[in-house]
Short mmCIF file of C-alpha atoms in Angstrom, two decimals:
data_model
loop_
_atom_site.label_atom_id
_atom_site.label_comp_id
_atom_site.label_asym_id
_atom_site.label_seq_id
_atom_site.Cartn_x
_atom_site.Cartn_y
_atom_site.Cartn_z
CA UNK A 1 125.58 -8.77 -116.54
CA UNK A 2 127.35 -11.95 -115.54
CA UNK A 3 125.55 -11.80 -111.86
CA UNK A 4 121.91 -12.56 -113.93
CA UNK A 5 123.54 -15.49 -115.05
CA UNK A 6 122.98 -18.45 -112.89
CA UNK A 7 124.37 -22.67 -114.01
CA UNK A 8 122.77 -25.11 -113.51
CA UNK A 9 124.92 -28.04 -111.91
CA UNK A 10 123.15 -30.81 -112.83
CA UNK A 11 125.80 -33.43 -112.23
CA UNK A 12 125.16 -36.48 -109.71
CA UNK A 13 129.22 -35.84 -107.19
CA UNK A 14 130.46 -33.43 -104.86
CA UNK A 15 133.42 -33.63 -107.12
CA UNK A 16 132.00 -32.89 -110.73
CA UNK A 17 129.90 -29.82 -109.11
CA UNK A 18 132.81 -28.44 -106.96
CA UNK A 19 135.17 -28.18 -109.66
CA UNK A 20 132.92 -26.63 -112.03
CA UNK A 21 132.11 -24.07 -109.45
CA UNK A 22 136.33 -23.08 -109.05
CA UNK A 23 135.99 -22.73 -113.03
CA UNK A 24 132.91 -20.47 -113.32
CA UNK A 25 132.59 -18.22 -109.42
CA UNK A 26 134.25 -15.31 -110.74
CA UNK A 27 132.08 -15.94 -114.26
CA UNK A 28 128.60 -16.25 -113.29
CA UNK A 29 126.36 -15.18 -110.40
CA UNK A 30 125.17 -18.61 -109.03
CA UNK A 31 124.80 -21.91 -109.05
CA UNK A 32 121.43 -23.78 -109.04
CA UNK A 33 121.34 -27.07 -107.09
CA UNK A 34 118.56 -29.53 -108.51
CA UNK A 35 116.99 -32.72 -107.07
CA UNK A 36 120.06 -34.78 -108.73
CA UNK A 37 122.63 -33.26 -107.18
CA UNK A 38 121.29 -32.82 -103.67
CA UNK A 39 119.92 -36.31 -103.54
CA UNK A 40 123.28 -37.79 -104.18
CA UNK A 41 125.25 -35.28 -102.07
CA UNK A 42 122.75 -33.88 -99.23
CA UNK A 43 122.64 -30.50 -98.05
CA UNK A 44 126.13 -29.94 -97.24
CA UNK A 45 126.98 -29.07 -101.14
CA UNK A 46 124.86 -25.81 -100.26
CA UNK A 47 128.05 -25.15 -97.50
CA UNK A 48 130.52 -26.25 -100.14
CA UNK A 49 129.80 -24.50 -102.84
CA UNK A 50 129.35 -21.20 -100.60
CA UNK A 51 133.28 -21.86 -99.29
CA UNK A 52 134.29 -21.17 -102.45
CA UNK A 53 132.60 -18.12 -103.06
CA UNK A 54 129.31 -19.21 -105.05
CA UNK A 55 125.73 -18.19 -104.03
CA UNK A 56 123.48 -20.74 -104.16
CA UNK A 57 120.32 -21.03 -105.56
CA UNK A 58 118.42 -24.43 -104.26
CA UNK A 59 115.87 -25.62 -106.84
CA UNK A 60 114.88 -28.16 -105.21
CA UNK A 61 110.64 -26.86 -106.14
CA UNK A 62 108.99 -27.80 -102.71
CA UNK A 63 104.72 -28.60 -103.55
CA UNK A 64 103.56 -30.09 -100.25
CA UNK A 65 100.44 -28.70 -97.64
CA UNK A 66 101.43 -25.47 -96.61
CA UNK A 67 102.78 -26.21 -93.43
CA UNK A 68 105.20 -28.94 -94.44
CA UNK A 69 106.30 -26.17 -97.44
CA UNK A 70 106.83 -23.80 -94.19
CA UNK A 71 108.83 -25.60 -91.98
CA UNK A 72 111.26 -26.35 -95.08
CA UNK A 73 111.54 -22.88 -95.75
CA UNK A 74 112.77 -22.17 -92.44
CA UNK A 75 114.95 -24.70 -92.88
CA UNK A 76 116.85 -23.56 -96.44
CA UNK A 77 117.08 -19.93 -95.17
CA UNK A 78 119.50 -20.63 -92.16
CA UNK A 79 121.45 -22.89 -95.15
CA UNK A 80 121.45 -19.30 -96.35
CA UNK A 81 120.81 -20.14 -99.92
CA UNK A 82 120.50 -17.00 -102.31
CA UNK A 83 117.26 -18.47 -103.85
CA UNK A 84 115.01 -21.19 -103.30
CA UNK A 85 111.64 -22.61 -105.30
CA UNK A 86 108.33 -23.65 -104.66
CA UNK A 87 105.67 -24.66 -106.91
CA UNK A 88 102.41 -22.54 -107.74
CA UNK A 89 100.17 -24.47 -108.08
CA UNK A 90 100.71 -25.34 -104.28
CA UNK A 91 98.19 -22.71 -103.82
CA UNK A 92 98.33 -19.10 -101.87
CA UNK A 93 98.21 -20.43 -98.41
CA UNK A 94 101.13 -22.63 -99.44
CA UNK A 95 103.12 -19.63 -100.98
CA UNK A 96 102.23 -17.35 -98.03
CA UNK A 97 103.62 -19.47 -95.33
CA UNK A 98 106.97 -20.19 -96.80
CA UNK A 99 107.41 -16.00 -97.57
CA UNK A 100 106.20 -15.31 -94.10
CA UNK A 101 108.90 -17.87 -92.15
CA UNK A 102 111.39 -16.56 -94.64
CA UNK A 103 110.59 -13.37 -93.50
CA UNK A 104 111.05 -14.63 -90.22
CA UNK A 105 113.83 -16.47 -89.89
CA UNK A 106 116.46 -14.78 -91.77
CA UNK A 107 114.92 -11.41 -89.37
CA UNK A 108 115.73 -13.38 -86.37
CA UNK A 109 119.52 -14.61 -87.68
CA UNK A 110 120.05 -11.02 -89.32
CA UNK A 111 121.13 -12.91 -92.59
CA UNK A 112 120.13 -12.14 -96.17
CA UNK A 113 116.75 -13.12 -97.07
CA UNK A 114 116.85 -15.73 -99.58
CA UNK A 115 114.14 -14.65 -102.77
CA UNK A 116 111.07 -17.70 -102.65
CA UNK A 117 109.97 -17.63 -106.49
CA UNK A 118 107.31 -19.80 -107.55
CA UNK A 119 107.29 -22.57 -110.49
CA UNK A 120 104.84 -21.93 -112.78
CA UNK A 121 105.12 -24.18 -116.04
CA UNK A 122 108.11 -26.32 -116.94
CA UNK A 123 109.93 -25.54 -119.90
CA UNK A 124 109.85 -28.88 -121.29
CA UNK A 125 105.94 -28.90 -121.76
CA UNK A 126 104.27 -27.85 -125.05
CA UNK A 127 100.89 -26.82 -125.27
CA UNK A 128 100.07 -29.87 -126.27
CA UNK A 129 101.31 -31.44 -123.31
CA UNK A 130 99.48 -28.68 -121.22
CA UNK A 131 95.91 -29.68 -122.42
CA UNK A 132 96.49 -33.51 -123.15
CA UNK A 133 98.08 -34.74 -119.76
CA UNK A 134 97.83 -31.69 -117.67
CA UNK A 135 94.57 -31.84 -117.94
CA UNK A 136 94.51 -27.55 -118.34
CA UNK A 137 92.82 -26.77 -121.30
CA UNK A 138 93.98 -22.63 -121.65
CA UNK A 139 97.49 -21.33 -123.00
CA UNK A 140 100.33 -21.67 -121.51
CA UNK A 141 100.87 -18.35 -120.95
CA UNK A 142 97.44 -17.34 -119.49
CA UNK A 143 98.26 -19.99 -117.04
CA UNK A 144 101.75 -19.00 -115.82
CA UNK A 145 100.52 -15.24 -115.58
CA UNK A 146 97.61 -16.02 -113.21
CA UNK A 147 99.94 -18.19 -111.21
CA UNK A 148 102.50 -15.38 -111.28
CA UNK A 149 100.29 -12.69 -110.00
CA UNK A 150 99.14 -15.34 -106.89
CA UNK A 151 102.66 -15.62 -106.15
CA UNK A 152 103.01 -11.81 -105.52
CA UNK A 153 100.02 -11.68 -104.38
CA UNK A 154 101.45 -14.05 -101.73
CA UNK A 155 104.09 -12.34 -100.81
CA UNK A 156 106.74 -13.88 -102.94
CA UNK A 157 109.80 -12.30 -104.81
CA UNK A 158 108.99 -13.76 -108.12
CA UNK A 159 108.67 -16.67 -110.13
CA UNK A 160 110.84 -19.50 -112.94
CA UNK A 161 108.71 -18.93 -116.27
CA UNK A 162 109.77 -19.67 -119.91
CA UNK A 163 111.23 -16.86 -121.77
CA UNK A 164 108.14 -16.77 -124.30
CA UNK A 165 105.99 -15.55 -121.16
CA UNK A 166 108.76 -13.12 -119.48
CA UNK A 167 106.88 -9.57 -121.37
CA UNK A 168 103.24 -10.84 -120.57
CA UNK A 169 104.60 -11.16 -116.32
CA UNK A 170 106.39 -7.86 -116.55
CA UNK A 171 103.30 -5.96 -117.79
CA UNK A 172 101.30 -8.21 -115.40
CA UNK A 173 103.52 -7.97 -112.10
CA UNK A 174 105.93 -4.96 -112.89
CA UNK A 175 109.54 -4.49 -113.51
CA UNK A 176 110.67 -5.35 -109.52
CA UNK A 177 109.17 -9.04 -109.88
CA UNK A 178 111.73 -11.49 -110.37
CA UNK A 179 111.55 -13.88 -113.18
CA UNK A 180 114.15 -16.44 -113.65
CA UNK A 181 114.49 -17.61 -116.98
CA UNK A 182 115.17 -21.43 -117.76
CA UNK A 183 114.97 -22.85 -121.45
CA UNK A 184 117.17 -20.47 -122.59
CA UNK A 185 119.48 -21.74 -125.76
CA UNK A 186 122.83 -19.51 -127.03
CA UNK A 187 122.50 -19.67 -130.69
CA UNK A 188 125.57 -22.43 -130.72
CA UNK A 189 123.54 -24.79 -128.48
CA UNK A 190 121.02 -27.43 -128.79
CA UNK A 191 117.60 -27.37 -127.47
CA UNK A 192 118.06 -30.90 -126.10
CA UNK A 193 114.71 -31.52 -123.99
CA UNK A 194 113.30 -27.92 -123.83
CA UNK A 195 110.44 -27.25 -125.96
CA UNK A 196 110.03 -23.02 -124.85
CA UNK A 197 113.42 -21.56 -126.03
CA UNK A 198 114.74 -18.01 -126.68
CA UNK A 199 119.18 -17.14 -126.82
CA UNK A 200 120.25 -15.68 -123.84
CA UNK A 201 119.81 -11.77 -126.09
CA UNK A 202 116.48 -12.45 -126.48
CA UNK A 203 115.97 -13.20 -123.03
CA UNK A 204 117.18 -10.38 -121.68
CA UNK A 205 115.66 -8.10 -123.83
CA UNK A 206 112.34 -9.18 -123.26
CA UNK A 207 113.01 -8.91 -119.40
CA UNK A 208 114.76 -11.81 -117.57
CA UNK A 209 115.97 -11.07 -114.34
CA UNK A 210 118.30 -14.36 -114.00
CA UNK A 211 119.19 -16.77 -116.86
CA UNK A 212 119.61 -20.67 -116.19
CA UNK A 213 121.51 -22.56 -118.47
CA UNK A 214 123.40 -25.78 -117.77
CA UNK A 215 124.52 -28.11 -120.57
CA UNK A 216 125.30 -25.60 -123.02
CA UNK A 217 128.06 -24.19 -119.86
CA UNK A 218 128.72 -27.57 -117.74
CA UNK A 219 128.74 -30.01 -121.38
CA UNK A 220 131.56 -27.89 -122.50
CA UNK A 221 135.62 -28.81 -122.98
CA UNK A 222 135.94 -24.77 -121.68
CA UNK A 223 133.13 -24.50 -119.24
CA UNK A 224 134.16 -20.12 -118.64
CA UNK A 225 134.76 -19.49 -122.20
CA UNK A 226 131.13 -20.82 -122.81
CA UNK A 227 130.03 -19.19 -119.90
CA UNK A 228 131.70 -15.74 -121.17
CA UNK A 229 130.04 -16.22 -124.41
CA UNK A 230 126.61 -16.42 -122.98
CA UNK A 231 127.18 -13.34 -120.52
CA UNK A 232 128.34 -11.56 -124.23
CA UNK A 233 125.26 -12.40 -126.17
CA UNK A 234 123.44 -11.36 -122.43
CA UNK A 235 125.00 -7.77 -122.76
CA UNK A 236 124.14 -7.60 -126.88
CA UNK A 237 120.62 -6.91 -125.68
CA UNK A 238 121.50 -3.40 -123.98
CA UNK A 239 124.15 -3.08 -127.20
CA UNK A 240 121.34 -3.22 -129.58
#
């Protein structure tokens, strides 16, 4: 159960991230790298946090014309990242591309392909949110499940969706699409800026492939006892 759980180091140094990764690589099964980390520490943290063990999952949500999107793909894949993101709602062309040079690339170098998921809709928005400054005036939900089924449709592996729309993806896309699972809370946590929580049980239950959780892990005095107690309320769900 522990490899569905990935943390999210959202820290700003080489330093903070690399030390929580000797706490939690035997814990968890990866590490997601956002936009604050890899702006303050480049691309090499991918290489540094694989030395010591950790796959890497680079969340970095590329949303650019579809060639641009491409040519970055091929670029993460020889980083050999376990996971990368790109956004929707950067069309099918966009998501085609980058899963064909994926396909590609990691043929030609005989490495692992990395899975491409798509972003549909960030945890942190309500429906309110959705209609009144995203200008999309349909529920949530409808809305990440027709973005989800372009995604596979374009050849993708899956996509990052809210735990309150993992069932209505599985019976839309099947129980081999990937759906990683942000916005999700252990019952001793706070929300903090999500808005679209479920505990890590519920999660899991309802379908998650991968978890991400950061501050309730990385906040911590005992980063692997909290992430222990996360992978124990993940494995209540099969208990049950």
């Amino acid at each position: 159960m522990k490899e569905k759980l990935i943390v999210a180091l959202d820290v700003s140094t080489r330093q903070e991230a690399l030390g929580l990764v000797e706490q939690l690589w035997d814990s968890v099964g990866a590490f997601k790298i956002g936009m604050q980390l890899y702006n303050s520490e480049g691309p090499d943290i991918i290489r540094d946090i694989q030395a010591l063990g950790g796959k890497v999952f680079v969340d970095l949500k590329f949303h650019d014309i579809p060639n641009t999107v491409c040519q970055t793909s091929r670029v993460i894949t020889r980083r050999e990242a376990f996971m990368f993101s790109i956004h929707a709602s950067g069309g099918v062309e966009m998501m085609t591309k980058s899963a064909s040079a994926v396909r590609e690339v990691s043929g030609q170098l005989e490495i692992p392909k990395p899975l491409v998921i798509a972003i549909t809709v960030l945890t942190s928005i309500s429906q309110e949110v959705f209609e009144k400054e995203v200008g999309i005036s349909r529920p949530i939900e409808d809305q990440v499940v027709n973005w989800a089924k372009l995604a596979q449709q374009a050849g993708l592996d899956g996509v990052v969706a809210s735990p309150q729309e993992i069932r209505a993806i599985r019976n839309a896309c099947g129980n081999d699409f990937v759906i990683v699972t942000p916005g999700v809370r252990p019952l001793w946590a706070t929300a903090n800026d999500q808005k679209r929580v479920m505990t890590p049980k519920e999660a899991v239950k309802q379908g998650a492939t991968y978890l991400v959780v950061g501050r309730p892990i990385t906040a911590q005095q005992n980063p692997g006892e909290a992430a222990r107690k996360i992978v124990e309320e993940m494995e209540e769900a099969f208990d049950a």
